[in-house]
Coordinates of N, CA, C and O in Angstrom, one line a residue:
X1 N -11.2 -68.6 31.3 CA -10.8 -68.6 29.9 C -9.5 -69.4 29.8 O -8.6 -69.3 30.6
X2 N -9.5 -70.3 28.8 CA -8.3 -71.1 28.5 C -7.1 -70.2 28.0 O -7.4 -69.3 27.3
X3 N -5.9 -70.6 28.4 CA -4.8 -69.9 28.0 C -4.0 -70.5 26.8 O -3.9 -71.7 26.7
X4 N -3.4 -69.6 26.0 CA -2.6 -70.1 24.9 C -1.3 -69.2 24.9 O -1.4 -68.0 25.1
X5 N -0.2 -69.9 24.9 CA 1.1 -69.2 24.8 C 1.5 -69.1 23.3 O 1.5 -70.1 22.6
X6 N 1.8 -67.9 22.8 CA 2.1 -67.7 21.4 C 3.6 -67.3 21.4 O 3.9 -66.3 21.9
X7 N 4.4 -68.1 20.7 CA 5.8 -67.8 20.5 C 6.0 -67.4 19.1 O 6.0 -68.2 18.2
X8 N 6.1 -66.1 18.9 CA 6.2 -65.5 17.5 C 7.1 -64.3 17.6 O 6.9 -63.4 18.4
X9 N 8.2 -64.2 16.8 CA 9.1 -63.1 16.8 C 8.7 -61.9 16.0 O 9.2 -60.8 16.3
X10 N 7.8 -62.1 15.1 CA 7.4 -60.9 14.3 C 6.1 -60.3 14.9 O 5.1 -61.0 15.0
X11 N 6.2 -59.1 15.3 CA 5.0 -58.4 16.0 C 3.7 -58.5 15.2 O 2.7 -58.7 15.8
X12 N 3.8 -58.3 13.9 CA 2.6 -58.2 13.1 C 1.9 -59.6 13.1 O 0.7 -59.7 13.3
X13 N 2.7 -60.7 12.9 CA 2.1 -62.0 13.0 C 1.6 -62.4 14.4 O 0.6 -63.0 14.5
X14 N 2.4 -62.0 15.4 CA 2.0 -62.2 16.8 C 0.6 -61.6 17.0 O -0.2 -62.2 17.7
X15 N 0.4 -60.4 16.5 CA -0.9 -59.7 16.7 C -2.0 -60.5 16.0 O -3.1 -60.6 16.6
X16 N -1.8 -61.0 14.8 CA -2.8 -61.7 14.1 C -3.1 -63.0 14.8 O -4.3 -63.4 14.9
X17 N -2.1 -63.7 15.2 CA -2.3 -65.0 15.9 C -3.1 -64.7 17.2 O -4.0 -65.5 17.6
X18 N -2.6 -63.7 17.9 CA -3.3 -63.4 19.2 C -4.8 -63.0 19.0 O -5.6 -63.5 19.7
X19 N -5.1 -62.3 17.9 CA -6.5 -62.0 17.6 C -7.3 -63.2 17.3 O -8.4 -63.4 17.8
X20 N -6.7 -64.1 16.5 CA -7.4 -65.3 16.1 C -7.6 -66.2 17.4 O -8.7 -66.8 17.5
X21 N -6.6 -66.2 18.3 CA -6.8 -67.0 19.5 C -7.9 -66.4 20.4 O -8.7 -67.2 21.0
X22 N -8.0 -65.1 20.5 CA -9.1 -64.5 21.2 C -10.4 -64.8 20.6 O -11.4 -65.1 21.4
X23 N -10.5 -64.8 19.3 CA -11.7 -65.1 18.6 C -12.2 -66.6 18.9 O -13.3 -66.9 18.9
X24 N -11.2 -67.4 19.1 CA -11.4 -68.9 19.3 C -11.7 -69.1 20.8 O -12.0 -70.3 21.2
X25 N -11.7 -68.1 21.6 CA -12.0 -68.2 23.0 C -10.9 -68.4 24.0 O -11.1 -68.9 25.1
X26 N -9.7 -68.1 23.6 CA -8.5 -68.2 24.4 C -7.9 -66.9 24.9 O -8.1 -65.9 24.2
X27 N -7.2 -67.0 26.0 CA -6.5 -65.8 26.5 C -5.1 -65.9 26.0 O -4.3 -66.7 26.5
X28 N -4.7 -65.1 25.1 CA -3.3 -65.2 24.5 C -2.3 -64.5 25.4 O -2.5 -63.5 26.0
X29 N -1.1 -65.2 25.4 CA 0.1 -64.6 26.1 C 1.2 -64.7 25.1 O 1.5 -65.8 24.6
X30 N 1.8 -63.5 24.8 CA 2.8 -63.5 23.7 C 4.2 -63.6 24.3 O 4.5 -63.0 25.3
X31 N 5.1 -64.3 23.6 CA 6.5 -64.4 23.8 C 7.2 -64.2 22.5 O 6.7 -64.7 21.5
X32 N 8.3 -63.5 22.5 CA 9.0 -63.3 21.2 C 10.2 -64.1 20.9 O 10.9 -63.9 20.0
X33 N 10.5 -65.0 21.9 CA 11.7 -65.8 21.7 C 11.5 -67.2 22.4 O 10.6 -67.3 23.2
X34 N 12.4 -68.1 22.1 CA 12.4 -69.4 22.8 C 12.7 -69.1 24.3 O 12.0 -69.7 25.2
X35 N 13.7 -68.3 24.6 CA 14.0 -68.0 26.0 C 12.9 -67.5 26.8 O 12.6 -67.9 27.9
X36 N 12.2 -66.5 26.2 CA 11.0 -65.9 27.0 C 9.9 -66.9 27.1 O 9.2 -66.9 28.1
X37 N 9.7 -67.7 26.1 CA 8.6 -68.7 26.2 C 8.9 -69.8 27.2 O 8.0 -70.2 28.0
X38 N 10.2 -70.2 27.3 CA 10.6 -71.2 28.3 C 10.5 -70.6 29.7 O 10.2 -71.4 30.7
X39 N 10.7 -69.3 29.9 CA 10.5 -68.7 31.2 C 9.0 -68.6 31.6 O 8.7 -68.8 32.7
X40 N 8.2 -68.2 30.6 CA 6.8 -67.9 30.9 C 5.9 -69.2 31.0 O 5.0 -69.3 31.8
X41 N 6.3 -70.2 30.2 CA 5.4 -71.4 30.1 C 5.1 -72.1 31.4 O 3.9 -72.4 31.6
X42 N 6.1 -72.4 32.2 CA 5.7 -73.2 33.4 C 4.8 -72.5 34.3 O 3.8 -73.2 34.9
X43 N 4.9 -71.2 34.5 CA 4.0 -70.5 35.5 C 2.6 -70.2 34.8 O 1.6 -70.1 35.5
X44 N 2.6 -70.1 33.5 CA 1.4 -69.8 32.8 C 0.4 -71.0 32.7 O -0.8 -70.8 32.9
X45 N 0.9 -72.2 32.5 CA 0.1 -73.3 32.4 C -0.9 -73.3 31.2 O -2.1 -73.7 31.4
X46 N -0.4 -72.9 30.1 CA -1.3 -72.9 28.9 C -1.7 -74.2 28.4 O -0.9 -75.2 28.5
X47 N -2.9 -74.3 27.9 CA -3.4 -75.6 27.4 C -2.8 -75.9 26.0 O -2.6 -77.0 25.6
X48 N -2.5 -74.8 25.3 CA -1.9 -74.9 23.9 C -0.8 -73.9 23.8 O -0.9 -72.8 24.2
X49 N 0.3 -74.4 23.1 CA 1.4 -73.5 22.7 C 1.4 -73.4 21.2 O 1.4 -74.4 20.5
X50 N 1.4 -72.1 20.7 CA 1.5 -71.9 19.3 C 2.9 -71.4 19.0 O 3.2 -70.3 19.6
X51 N 3.6 -72.1 18.3 CA 5.1 -71.8 18.1 C 5.4 -71.6 16.6 O 5.0 -72.5 15.8
X52 N 6.0 -70.5 16.3 CA 6.5 -70.4 14.9 C 7.8 -71.2 14.7 O 8.6 -71.4 15.6
X53 N 7.9 -71.7 13.5 CA 9.1 -72.6 13.2 C 10.4 -71.8 13.3 O 11.4 -72.3 13.6
X54 N 10.3 -70.5 13.0 CA 11.5 -69.6 13.0 C 11.4 -68.5 14.0 O 10.5 -67.6 13.9
X55 N 12.1 -68.6 15.1 CA 12.0 -67.6 16.2 C 13.4 -66.8 16.2 O 14.3 -67.3 15.6
X56 N 13.4 -65.7 16.9 CA 14.6 -64.8 16.9 C 15.8 -65.5 17.4 O 16.9 -65.2 17.0
X57 N 15.6 -66.4 18.4 CA 16.8 -67.0 19.0 C 16.9 -68.5 18.7 O 17.6 -69.3 19.4
X58 N 16.3 -69.0 17.7 CA 16.4 -70.4 17.3 C 15.2 -70.9 16.6 O 14.3 -70.2 16.1
X59 N 15.1 -72.3 16.5 CA 14.0 -72.9 15.7 C 12.9 -73.3 16.7 O 13.2 -73.7 17.8
X60 N 11.7 -73.2 16.2 CA 10.5 -73.6 17.1 C 10.6 -75.0 17.5 O 10.0 -75.4 18.5
X61 N 11.3 -75.9 16.7 CA 11.4 -77.3 17.0 C 12.1 -77.4 18.4 O 11.8 -78.3 19.2
X62 N 13.0 -76.5 18.7 CA 13.7 -76.6 20.0 C 12.7 -76.3 21.1 O 12.8 -77.0 22.2
X63 N 11.9 -75.4 20.9 CA 10.8 -75.1 21.9 C 9.9 -76.2 22.1 O 9.5 -76.6 23.2
X64 N 9.5 -76.8 21.0 CA 8.6 -78.0 21.1 C 9.2 -79.1 21.9 O 8.5 -79.7 22.7
X65 N 10.5 -79.4 21.6 CA 11.2 -80.4 22.4 C 11.2 -80.1 23.9 O 11.1 -81.0 24.7
X66 N 11.5 -78.8 24.2 CA 11.6 -78.4 25.6 C 10.2 -78.6 26.3 O 10.2 -79.0 27.4
X67 N 9.2 -78.3 25.6 CA 7.8 -78.4 26.1 C 7.6 -79.9 26.4 O 7.1 -80.3 27.5
X68 N 7.9 -80.8 25.5 CA 7.7 -82.2 25.7 C 8.6 -82.8 26.8 O 8.3 -83.8 27.4
X69 N 9.8 -82.2 27.1 CA 10.6 -82.6 28.2 C 10.2 -82.2 29.5 O 10.4 -82.8 30.5
X70 N 9.5 -81.0 29.6 CA 9.1 -80.4 30.8 C 8.1 -81.2 31.6 O 7.0 -81.6 31.0
X71 N 8.3 -81.5 32.9 CA 7.3 -82.4 33.6 C 5.9 -81.8 33.8 O 5.0 -82.6 34.0
X72 N 5.7 -80.5 33.7 CA 4.4 -79.9 33.8 C 3.8 -79.5 32.5 O 2.6 -79.1 32.5
X73 N 4.6 -79.5 31.4 CA 4.1 -79.0 30.1 C 3.8 -80.1 29.1 O 3.1 -79.8 28.1
X74 N 4.4 -81.2 29.2 CA 4.4 -82.2 28.2 C 3.1 -82.7 27.7 O 2.9 -83.1 26.5
X75 N 2.0 -82.5 28.5 CA 0.7 -82.9 28.1 C -0.1 -81.8 27.3 O -1.1 -82.1 26.7
X76 N 0.5 -80.6 27.2 CA -0.2 -79.6 26.5 C 0.0 -79.7 25.0 O 0.9 -80.4 24.6
X77 N -0.9 -79.1 24.3 CA -0.8 -79.1 22.8 C 0.2 -78.2 22.2 O 0.4 -77.1 22.8
X78 N 0.8 -78.6 21.1 CA 1.7 -77.7 20.4 C 1.3 -77.6 19.0 O 1.2 -78.6 18.2
X79 N 1.0 -76.4 18.6 CA 0.7 -76.0 17.2 C 1.8 -75.2 16.6 O 2.2 -74.2 17.2
X80 N 2.4 -75.7 15.5 CA 3.5 -75.0 14.9 C 3.0 -74.3 13.7 O 2.3 -74.8 12.9
X81 N 3.5 -73.0 13.5 CA 3.1 -72.3 12.3 C 4.4 -72.0 11.5 O 5.5 -72.0 12.0
X82 N 4.2 -72.0 10.2 CA 5.3 -71.8 9.3 C 4.8 -71.1 8.0 O 3.6 -71.3 7.6
X83 N 5.7 -70.5 7.3 CA 5.3 -69.8 6.0 C 4.9 -70.9 5.0 O 3.9 -70.8 4.3
X84 N 5.7 -71.9 4.9 CA 5.4 -73.1 4.0 C 5.7 -74.4 4.7 O 6.6 -74.4 5.5
X85 N 4.9 -75.3 4.5 CA 5.0 -76.6 5.1 C 5.2 -77.7 4.1 O 4.3 -78.0 3.3
X86 N 6.4 -78.3 4.1 CA 6.7 -79.4 3.2 C 6.6 -80.7 4.0 O 6.7 -80.7 5.2
X87 N 6.4 -81.8 3.3 CA 6.2 -83.1 4.0 C 7.3 -83.4 4.9 O 7.1 -83.9 6.1
X88 N 8.6 -83.3 4.5 CA 9.7 -83.6 5.4 C 9.7 -82.7 6.7 O 10.0 -83.2 7.8
X89 N 9.3 -81.4 6.5 CA 9.2 -80.5 7.7 C 8.2 -81.0 8.7 O 8.4 -80.9 9.9
X90 N 7.0 -81.4 8.1 CA 5.9 -81.8 9.0 C 6.3 -83.1 9.7 O 6.0 -83.2 10.9
X91 N 7.0 -84.0 9.1 CA 7.4 -85.2 9.7 C 8.4 -84.9 10.8 O 8.3 -85.4 11.9
X92 N 9.4 -84.0 10.5 CA 10.4 -83.6 11.5 C 9.7 -83.0 12.7 O 10.0 -83.2 13.9
X93 N 8.7 -82.1 12.5 CA 8.0 -81.4 13.5 C 7.3 -82.5 14.4 O 7.3 -82.3 15.7
X94 N 6.6 -83.5 13.9 CA 6.0 -84.5 14.7 C 7.0 -85.2 15.5 O 6.7 -85.6 16.7
X95 N 8.1 -85.5 15.0 CA 9.2 -86.2 15.7 C 9.7 -85.4 16.9 O 10.2 -85.9 17.9
X96 N 9.6 -84.1 16.8 CA 10.0 -83.2 17.8 C 8.9 -82.8 18.8 O 9.2 -82.0 19.7
X97 N 7.7 -83.4 18.7 CA 6.7 -83.2 19.7 C 5.6 -82.3 19.2 O 4.7 -81.9 20.1
X98 N 5.5 -81.8 18.0 CA 4.5 -80.9 17.5 C 3.2 -81.8 17.2 O 3.3 -82.8 16.6
X99 N 2.1 -81.3 17.6 CA 0.8 -82.0 17.4 C 0.2 -81.7 16.0 O -0.3 -82.5 15.3
X100 N 0.2 -80.4 15.7 CA -0.4 -79.9 14.5 C 0.5 -78.8 13.8 O 1.2 -78.1 14.6
X101 N 0.4 -78.7 12.5 CA 1.1 -77.6 11.8 C 0.1 -76.8 11.0 O -0.8 -77.4 10.4
X102 N 0.3 -75.5 10.9 CA -0.5 -74.6 10.1 C 0.4 -73.7 9.3 O 1.3 -73.2 9.8
X103 N 0.0 -73.5 8.0 CA 0.7 -72.5 7.2 C 0.2 -71.1 7.5 O -1.0 -70.9 7.8
X104 N 1.1 -70.1 7.5 CA 0.8 -68.7 7.6 C 0.4 -68.1 6.3 O 1.0 -68.6 5.3
X105 N -0.4 -67.2 6.1 CA -1.2 -66.6 7.2 C -2.4 -67.5 7.6 O -2.9 -68.3 6.8
X106 N -2.7 -67.3 8.9 CA -3.8 -68.2 9.4 C -5.2 -67.7 8.9 O -5.4 -66.5 8.8
X107 N -6.0 -68.6 8.5 CA -7.4 -68.3 8.1 C -8.3 -68.7 9.3 O -8.1 -69.7 9.9
X108 N -9.1 -67.7 9.6 CA -9.9 -67.9 10.8 C -10.6 -69.2 11.0 O -10.5 -69.8 12.1
X109 N -11.4 -69.7 10.1 CA -12.1 -70.9 10.2 C -11.2 -72.1 10.3 O -11.4 -73.0 11.2
X110 N -10.1 -72.1 9.5 CA -9.1 -73.2 9.6 C -8.4 -73.2 11.0 O -8.2 -74.3 11.6
X111 N -8.1 -72.0 11.5 CA -7.4 -71.9 12.8 C -8.3 -72.5 13.9 O -7.9 -73.3 14.7
X112 N -9.6 -72.1 13.9 CA -10.5 -72.5 14.9 C -10.7 -74.1 14.8 O -10.7 -74.7 15.8
X113 N -10.8 -74.6 13.6 CA -10.9 -76.1 13.4 C -9.7 -76.8 14.0 O -9.8 -77.8 14.6
X114 N -8.5 -76.2 13.7 CA -7.3 -76.9 14.1 C -7.2 -76.8 15.7 O -6.8 -77.8 16.3
X115 N -7.5 -75.7 16.2 CA -7.5 -75.5 17.7 C -8.5 -76.5 18.3 O -8.2 -77.1 19.3
X116 N -9.7 -76.6 17.8 CA -10.7 -77.5 18.3 C -10.2 -78.9 18.2 O -10.4 -79.7 19.2
X117 N -9.6 -79.3 17.1 CA -9.1 -80.7 17.0 C -7.9 -80.9 18.0 O -7.9 -82.0 18.6
X118 N -7.1 -80.0 18.2 CA -6.0 -80.1 19.1 C -6.6 -80.2 20.6 O -6.1 -81.0 21.4
X119 N -7.6 -79.5 20.9 CA -8.3 -79.6 22.2 C -8.9 -80.9 22.4 O -8.8 -81.5 23.5
X120 N -9.6 -81.5 21.3 CA -10.1 -82.8 21.5 C -9.0 -83.9 21.7 O -9.2 -84.8 22.5
X121 N -7.9 -83.7 21.0 CA -6.8 -84.6 21.2 C -6.3 -84.6 22.6 O -6.0 -85.6 23.2
X122 N -6.2 -83.4 23.2 CA -5.7 -83.2 24.6 C -6.7 -83.9 25.5 O -6.3 -84.5 26.5
X123 N -8.0 -83.7 25.3 CA -9.0 -84.4 26.1 C -8.9 -85.9 26.0 O -9.0 -86.6 27.0
X124 N -8.6 -86.4 24.8 CA -8.4 -87.9 24.6 C -7.2 -88.4 25.4 O -7.2 -89.4 26.0
X125 N -6.1 -87.6 25.3 CA -4.9 -87.9 26.0 C -5.1 -88.0 27.5 O -4.6 -88.9 28.2
X126 N -5.9 -87.1 28.1 CA -6.2 -87.1 29.5 C -7.2 -88.1 29.9 O -7.3 -88.5 31.1
X127 N -8.0 -88.7 29.0 CA -9.0 -89.6 29.4 C -8.5 -91.0 29.8 O -7.4 -91.4 29.5
X128 N -9.4 -91.6 30.6 CA -9.0 -93.0 31.2 C -10.2 -93.9 30.9 O -11.4 -93.4 31.0
X129 N -10.0 -95.1 30.8 CA -11.0 -96.1 30.6 C -11.8 -96.3 31.9 O -11.2 -96.5 33.0
X130 N -13.1 -96.2 31.9 CA -13.9 -96.3 33.2 C -13.8 -97.7 33.8 O -13.8 -97.8 35.0
X131 N -13.6 -98.8 33.0 CA -13.5 -100.1 33.6 C -12.1 -100.4 34.2 O -12.0 -101.0 35.2
X132 N -11.0 -100.0 33.4 CA -9.7 -100.4 33.8 C -8.9 -99.3 34.5 O -7.9 -99.6 35.2
X133 N -9.3 -98.1 34.2 CA -8.6 -96.9 34.8 C -7.3 -96.6 34.0 O -6.5 -95.8 34.3
X134 N -7.1 -97.4 32.9 CA -5.9 -97.2 32.1 C -6.1 -96.0 31.2 O -7.2 -95.7 30.7
X135 N -5.0 -95.3 30.9 CA -5.1 -94.2 30.0 C -5.2 -94.6 28.5 O -5.1 -95.8 28.2
X136 N -5.5 -93.6 27.7 CA -5.6 -93.9 26.2 C -4.3 -94.2 25.6 O -3.2 -93.9 26.2
X137 N -4.3 -94.7 24.4 CA -3.1 -95.0 23.7 C -2.4 -93.7 23.4 O -1.2 -93.6 23.5
X138 N -3.1 -92.7 23.0 CA -2.5 -91.3 22.8 C -1.8 -90.8 24.1 O -0.7 -90.3 24.0
X139 N -2.5 -91.0 25.2 CA -1.9 -90.6 26.5 C -0.6 -91.4 26.8 O 0.4 -90.9 27.2
X140 N -0.6 -92.7 26.5 CA 0.6 -93.5 26.7 C 1.7 -93.1 25.7 O 2.9 -93.0 26.2
X141 N 1.4 -92.8 24.5 CA 2.4 -92.3 23.6 C 3.0 -91.0 24.1 O 4.2 -90.8 24.0
X142 N 2.2 -90.1 24.6 CA 2.7 -88.8 25.1 C 3.6 -89.1 26.3 O 4.6 -88.4 26.4
X143 N 3.2 -90.0 27.2 CA 4.1 -90.3 28.4 C 5.5 -90.9 27.9 O 6.5 -90.5 28.4
X144 N 5.4 -91.7 26.9 CA 6.7 -92.3 26.4 C 7.5 -91.3 25.7 O 8.7 -91.2 26.0
X145 N 6.9 -90.4 24.9 CA 7.7 -89.3 24.3 C 8.3 -88.4 25.3 O 9.4 -88.0 25.2
X146 N 7.5 -88.1 26.4 CA 8.1 -87.3 27.5 C 9.3 -87.9 28.1 O 10.3 -87.2 28.3
X147 N 9.3 -89.2 28.3 CA 10.4 -89.9 28.9 C 11.6 -90.0 27.9 O 12.8 -89.9 28.3
X148 N 11.3 -90.0 26.6 CA 12.4 -90.1 25.6 C 13.1 -88.8 25.3 O 14.2 -88.8 24.9
X149 N 12.3 -87.7 25.4 CA 12.9 -86.4 25.2 C 13.8 -86.1 26.3 O 14.5 -85.5 26.6

């Protein structure tokens, strides 16, 4: 079963997101702070990290940047959740390494579609051209972002 790390400081939301992840076919692992997520993430090896924009010990953007900097985590997907998503917030999130954003509360079908899209993007990032052996443009962007963070 694929793993997902959920960084959410509110227990009720963490439970809802965990349940939605299970329904989408993932094994959820909960963390309630940036510090606990950074400790658990390297050994967990989650394919996707679901991060709330507001955590108990800082902003989810900080965690997204840390994931993109980490040599073993930077290729994983990052989905950020927030109560409200404004255009400037979404742009800032993408600059910080977030792949997708979703407004809370999560709606089952929308969540599954977003997770599936994120999974397809991750597959595309890992893919290589059969003739040249070169990685995809998305993969190259991810490598550059990793080096810049």
